[in-house]
Short mmCIF file of C-alpha atoms in Angstrom, two decimals:
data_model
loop_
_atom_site.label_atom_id
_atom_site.label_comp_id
_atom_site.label_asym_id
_atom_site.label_seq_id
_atom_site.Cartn_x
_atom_site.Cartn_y
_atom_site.Cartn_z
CA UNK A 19 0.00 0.00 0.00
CA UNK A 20 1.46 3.36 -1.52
CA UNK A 21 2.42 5.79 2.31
CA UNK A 22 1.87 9.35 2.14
CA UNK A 23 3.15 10.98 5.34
CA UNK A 24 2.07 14.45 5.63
CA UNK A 25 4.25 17.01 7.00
CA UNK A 26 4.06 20.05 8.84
CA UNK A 27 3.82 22.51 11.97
CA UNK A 28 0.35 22.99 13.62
CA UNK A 29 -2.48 24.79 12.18
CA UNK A 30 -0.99 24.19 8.58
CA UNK A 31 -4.03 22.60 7.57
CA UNK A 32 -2.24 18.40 7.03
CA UNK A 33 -5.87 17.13 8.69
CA UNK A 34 -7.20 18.86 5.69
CA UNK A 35 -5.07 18.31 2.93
CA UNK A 36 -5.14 14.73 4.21
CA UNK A 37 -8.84 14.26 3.53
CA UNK A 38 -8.17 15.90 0.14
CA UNK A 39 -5.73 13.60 -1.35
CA UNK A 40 -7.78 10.61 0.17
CA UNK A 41 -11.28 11.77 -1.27
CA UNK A 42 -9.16 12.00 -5.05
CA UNK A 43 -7.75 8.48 -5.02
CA UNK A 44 -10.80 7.01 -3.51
CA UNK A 45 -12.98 8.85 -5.88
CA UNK A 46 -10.60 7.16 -8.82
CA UNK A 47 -12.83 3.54 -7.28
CA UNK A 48 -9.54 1.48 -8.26
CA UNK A 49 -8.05 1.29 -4.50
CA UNK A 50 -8.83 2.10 -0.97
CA UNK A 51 -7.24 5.02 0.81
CA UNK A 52 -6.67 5.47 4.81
CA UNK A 53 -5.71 7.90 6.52
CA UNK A 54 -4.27 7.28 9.97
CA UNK A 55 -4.25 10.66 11.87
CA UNK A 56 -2.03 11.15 15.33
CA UNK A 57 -5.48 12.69 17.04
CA UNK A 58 -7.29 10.23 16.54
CA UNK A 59 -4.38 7.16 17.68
CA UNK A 60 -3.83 7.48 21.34
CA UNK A 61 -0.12 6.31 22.40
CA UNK A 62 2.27 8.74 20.60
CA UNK A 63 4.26 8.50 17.29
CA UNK A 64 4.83 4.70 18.44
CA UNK A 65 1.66 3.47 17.98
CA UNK A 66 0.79 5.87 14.87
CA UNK A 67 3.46 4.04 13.40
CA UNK A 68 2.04 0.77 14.48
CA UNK A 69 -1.27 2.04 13.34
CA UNK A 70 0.04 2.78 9.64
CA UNK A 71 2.11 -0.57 9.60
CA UNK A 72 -1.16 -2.61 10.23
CA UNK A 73 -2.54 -0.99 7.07
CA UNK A 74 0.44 -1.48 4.62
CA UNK A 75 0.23 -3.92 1.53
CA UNK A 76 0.69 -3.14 -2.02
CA UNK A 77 -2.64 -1.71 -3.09
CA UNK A 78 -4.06 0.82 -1.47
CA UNK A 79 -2.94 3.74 -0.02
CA UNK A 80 -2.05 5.41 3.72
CA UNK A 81 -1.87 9.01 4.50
CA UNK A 82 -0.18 9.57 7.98
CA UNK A 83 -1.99 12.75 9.12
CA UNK A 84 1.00 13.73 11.43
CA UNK A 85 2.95 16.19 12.45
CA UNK A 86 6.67 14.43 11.27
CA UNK A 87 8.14 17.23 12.29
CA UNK A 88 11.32 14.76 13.35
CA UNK A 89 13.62 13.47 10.12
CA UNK A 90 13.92 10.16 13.13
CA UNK A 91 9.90 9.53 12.73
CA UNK A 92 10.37 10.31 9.01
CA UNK A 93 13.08 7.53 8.80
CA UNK A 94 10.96 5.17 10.08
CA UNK A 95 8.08 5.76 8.19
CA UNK A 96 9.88 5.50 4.74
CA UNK A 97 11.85 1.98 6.20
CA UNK A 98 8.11 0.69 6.98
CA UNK A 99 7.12 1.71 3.05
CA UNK A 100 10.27 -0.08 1.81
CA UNK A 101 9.79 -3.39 4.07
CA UNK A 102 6.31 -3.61 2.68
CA UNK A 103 7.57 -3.40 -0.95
CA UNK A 104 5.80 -0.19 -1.69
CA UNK A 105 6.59 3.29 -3.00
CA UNK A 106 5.92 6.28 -0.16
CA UNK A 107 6.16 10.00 -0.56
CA UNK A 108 6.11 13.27 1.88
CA UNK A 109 3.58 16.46 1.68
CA UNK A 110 5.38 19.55 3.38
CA UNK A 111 2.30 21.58 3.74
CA UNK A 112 3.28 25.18 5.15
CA UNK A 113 2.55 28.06 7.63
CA UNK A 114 0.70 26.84 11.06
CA UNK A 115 3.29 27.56 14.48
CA UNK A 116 4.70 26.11 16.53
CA UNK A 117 3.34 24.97 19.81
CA UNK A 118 5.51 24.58 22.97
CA UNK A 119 4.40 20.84 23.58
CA UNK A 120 5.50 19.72 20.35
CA UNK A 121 9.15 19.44 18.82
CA UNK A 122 10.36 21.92 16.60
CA UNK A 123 9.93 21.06 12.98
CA UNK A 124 13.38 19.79 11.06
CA UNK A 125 12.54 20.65 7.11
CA UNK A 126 12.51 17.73 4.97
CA UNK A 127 15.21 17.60 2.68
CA UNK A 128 14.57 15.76 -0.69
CA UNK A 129 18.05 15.14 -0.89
CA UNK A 130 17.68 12.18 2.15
CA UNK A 131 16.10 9.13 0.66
CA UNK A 132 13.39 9.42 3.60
CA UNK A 133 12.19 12.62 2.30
CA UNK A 134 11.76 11.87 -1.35
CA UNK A 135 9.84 12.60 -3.50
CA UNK A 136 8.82 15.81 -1.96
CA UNK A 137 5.80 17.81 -2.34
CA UNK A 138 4.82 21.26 -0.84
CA UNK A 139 1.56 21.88 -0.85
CA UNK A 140 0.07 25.50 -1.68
CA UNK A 141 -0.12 27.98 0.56
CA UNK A 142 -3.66 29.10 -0.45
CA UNK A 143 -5.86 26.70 1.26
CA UNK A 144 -8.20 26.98 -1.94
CA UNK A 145 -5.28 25.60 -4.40
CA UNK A 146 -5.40 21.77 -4.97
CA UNK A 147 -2.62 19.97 -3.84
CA UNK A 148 -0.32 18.59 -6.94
CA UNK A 149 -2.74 15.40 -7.37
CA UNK A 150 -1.52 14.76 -10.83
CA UNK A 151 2.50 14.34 -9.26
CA UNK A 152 1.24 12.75 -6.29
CA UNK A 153 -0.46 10.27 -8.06
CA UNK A 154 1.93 9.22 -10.49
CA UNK A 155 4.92 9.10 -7.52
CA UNK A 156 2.48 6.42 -5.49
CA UNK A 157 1.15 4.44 -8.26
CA UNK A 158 3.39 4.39 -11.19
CA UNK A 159 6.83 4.84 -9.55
CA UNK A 160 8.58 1.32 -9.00
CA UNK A 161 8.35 0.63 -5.51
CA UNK A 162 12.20 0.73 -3.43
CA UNK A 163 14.05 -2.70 -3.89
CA UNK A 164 13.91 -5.90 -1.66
CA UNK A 165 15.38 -5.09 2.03
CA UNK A 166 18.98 -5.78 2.00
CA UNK A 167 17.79 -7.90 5.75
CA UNK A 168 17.04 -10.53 2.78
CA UNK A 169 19.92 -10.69 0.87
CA UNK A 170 23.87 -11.49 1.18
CA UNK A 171 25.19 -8.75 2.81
CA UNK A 172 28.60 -7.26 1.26
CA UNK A 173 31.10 -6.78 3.63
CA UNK A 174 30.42 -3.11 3.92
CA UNK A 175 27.27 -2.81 4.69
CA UNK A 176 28.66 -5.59 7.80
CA UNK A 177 30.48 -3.19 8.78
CA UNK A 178 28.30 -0.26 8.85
CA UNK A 179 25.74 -2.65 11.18
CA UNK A 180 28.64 -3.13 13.62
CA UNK A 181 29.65 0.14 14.06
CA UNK A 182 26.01 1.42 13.89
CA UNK A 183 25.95 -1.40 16.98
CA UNK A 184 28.91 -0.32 18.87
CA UNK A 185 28.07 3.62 18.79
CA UNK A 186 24.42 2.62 20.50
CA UNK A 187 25.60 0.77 23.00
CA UNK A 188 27.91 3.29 23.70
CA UNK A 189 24.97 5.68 23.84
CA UNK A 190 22.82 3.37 26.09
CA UNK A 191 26.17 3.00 28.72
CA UNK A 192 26.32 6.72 28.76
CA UNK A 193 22.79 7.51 29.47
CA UNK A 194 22.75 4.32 32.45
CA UNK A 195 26.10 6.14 33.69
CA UNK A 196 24.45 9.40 33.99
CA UNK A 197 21.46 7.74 36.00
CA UNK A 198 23.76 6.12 38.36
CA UNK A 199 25.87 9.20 39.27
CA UNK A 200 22.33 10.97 39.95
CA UNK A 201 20.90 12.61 36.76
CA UNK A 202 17.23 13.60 37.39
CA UNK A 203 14.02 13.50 35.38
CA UNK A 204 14.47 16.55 33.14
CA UNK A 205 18.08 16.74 32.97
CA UNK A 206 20.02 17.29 29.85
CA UNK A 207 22.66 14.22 29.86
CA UNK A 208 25.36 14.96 27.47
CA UNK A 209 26.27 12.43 25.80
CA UNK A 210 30.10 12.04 24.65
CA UNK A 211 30.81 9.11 21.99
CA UNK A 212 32.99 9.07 18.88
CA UNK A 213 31.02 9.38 15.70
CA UNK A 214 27.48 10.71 17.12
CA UNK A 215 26.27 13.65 15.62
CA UNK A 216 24.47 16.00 18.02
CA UNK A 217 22.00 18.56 15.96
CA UNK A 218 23.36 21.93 17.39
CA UNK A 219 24.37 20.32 20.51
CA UNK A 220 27.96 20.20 21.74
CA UNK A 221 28.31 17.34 22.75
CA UNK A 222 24.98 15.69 21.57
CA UNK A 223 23.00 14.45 24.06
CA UNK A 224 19.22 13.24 25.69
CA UNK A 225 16.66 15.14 27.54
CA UNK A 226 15.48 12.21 29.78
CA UNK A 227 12.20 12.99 31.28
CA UNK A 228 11.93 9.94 33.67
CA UNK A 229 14.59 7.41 34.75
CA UNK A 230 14.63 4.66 32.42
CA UNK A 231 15.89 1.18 32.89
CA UNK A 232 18.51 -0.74 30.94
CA UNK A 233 15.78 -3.03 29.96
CA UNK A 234 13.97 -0.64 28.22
CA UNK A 235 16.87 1.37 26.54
CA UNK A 236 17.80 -1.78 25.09
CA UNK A 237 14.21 -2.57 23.97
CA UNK A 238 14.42 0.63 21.64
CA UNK A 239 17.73 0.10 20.64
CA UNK A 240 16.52 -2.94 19.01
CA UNK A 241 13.83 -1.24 17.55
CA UNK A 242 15.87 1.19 16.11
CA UNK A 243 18.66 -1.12 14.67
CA UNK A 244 15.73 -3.33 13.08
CA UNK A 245 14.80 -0.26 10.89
CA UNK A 246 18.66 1.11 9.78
CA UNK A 247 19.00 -2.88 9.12
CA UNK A 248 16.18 -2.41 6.33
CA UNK A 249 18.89 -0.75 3.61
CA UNK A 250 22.56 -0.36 5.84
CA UNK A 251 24.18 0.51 2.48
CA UNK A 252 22.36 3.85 2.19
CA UNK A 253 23.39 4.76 6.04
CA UNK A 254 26.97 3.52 5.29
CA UNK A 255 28.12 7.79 4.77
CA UNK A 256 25.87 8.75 7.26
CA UNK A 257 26.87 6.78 10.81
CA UNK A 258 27.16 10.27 12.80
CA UNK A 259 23.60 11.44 11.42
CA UNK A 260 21.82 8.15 12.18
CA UNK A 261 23.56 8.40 16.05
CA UNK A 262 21.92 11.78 16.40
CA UNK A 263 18.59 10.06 14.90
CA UNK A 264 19.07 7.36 17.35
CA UNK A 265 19.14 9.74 20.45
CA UNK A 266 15.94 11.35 18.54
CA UNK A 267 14.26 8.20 18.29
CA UNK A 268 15.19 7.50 22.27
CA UNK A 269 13.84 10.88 23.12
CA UNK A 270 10.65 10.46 21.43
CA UNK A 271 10.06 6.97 23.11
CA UNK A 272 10.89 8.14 26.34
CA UNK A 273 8.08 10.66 27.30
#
């Protein structure tokens, strides 16, 4: 099933847009469309994302009605698109604000494989979105290749997954080490490890707003490693940028 994950601050109209690009493919009778909106799932981007992965196949279509405001959540998304076998693209719809409970937005960039194809939907609320491209990028575009989990891994992409393994468990050490010498709920924990790319942050680090157990850290690590094990050839360049995504993804999963 084709994923379209909409994109956007608050008040920038995605609910609506949403229900737009839905009522044009259903309207086509050839497929089903869904959309899976984050006010109507309770339990946070983690069960969204469960929510859209119980509706992916090859036919129809899924329109996450989210926020995405986090390239991490992004990620995710487009590895759930490409373990189903099935093409995905994002709609940047702008304008809204920001709002102090949510995360500040980090712009899509078409040049990450997460974020492509991009579409920005017009400002004017009255303008149709760019059906036409939309359309053809879901439903015509070959859908991404076969995971590389189900293939012979070349000795490269090996050695991405092992240092992609070492730098997280370096990450979940530092963040138990923190805990133990008496960080508190809502303390920044910096944390220090070769190769992790912080986001503005020197060093990078983790808000954690609750202590957290090993057992659970290491839960989410798996989580995480599952996805970047999807395609490790196209993280290969990018080790420090999936870290910082990895201390994203903790962040987000740790409210």
């Amino acid at each position: 099933m084709p994923l379209v994950l909409l994109c956007g601050l608050p008040g920038s109209g995605k609910s609506r847009r949403a229900e737009e690009l839905r009522a044009a493919l259903a309207s086509e009778g050839e497929r089903r469309a869904f959309v899976v909106s984050e006010a109507d799932v309770a339990g946070g981007r983690a069960a969204l994302r469960a929510a859209a992965e119980r509706l992916l196949n090859q036919r129809d279509v899924v329109i996450v009605d989210a926020g995405s405001e986090l390239k991490s959540f992004r990620y995710e998304l487009y590895c759930l698109s490409k373990h189903a076998g099935t093409p995905h693209c994002l709609v940047l719809c702008p304008g809204g604000g920001a709002l102090p409970d949510r995360p500040p937005l980090e712009p899509p960039d078409s040049q990450n494989r997460w974020d492509w194809p991009l579409f920005l939907a017009p400002e004017d609320p009255a303008e149709p979105l760019p059906l036409p491209e939309i359309r053809a990028a879901l439903l015509e575009r070959r859908p991404p290749p076969p995971n590389q989990s189900t293939r012979s891994q070349p000795l490269q992409a090996a050695g991405f997954l092992h240092q992609l393994d070492r730098l997280t468990q370096e990450v979940l050490a530092a963040v138990m080490a923190a805990q133990r010498e008496g960080a508190q709920a809502g303390q920044f924990i910096p944390v220090a490890v070769d190769g992790l790319a912080g986001g503005g942050r020197e060093p990078p680090g983790l808000l954690l707003n609750r202590p957290v157990s090993l057992a659970e850290l290491s839960r989410l690590r798996r989580q995480f490693l599952s996805y970047a094990k999807m395609h490790p050839g196209e993280g290969e360049q990018n080790l420090p940028q999936l870290g910082g995504m990895f201390l994203q993804y903790l962040s987000q999963n740790l409210q």
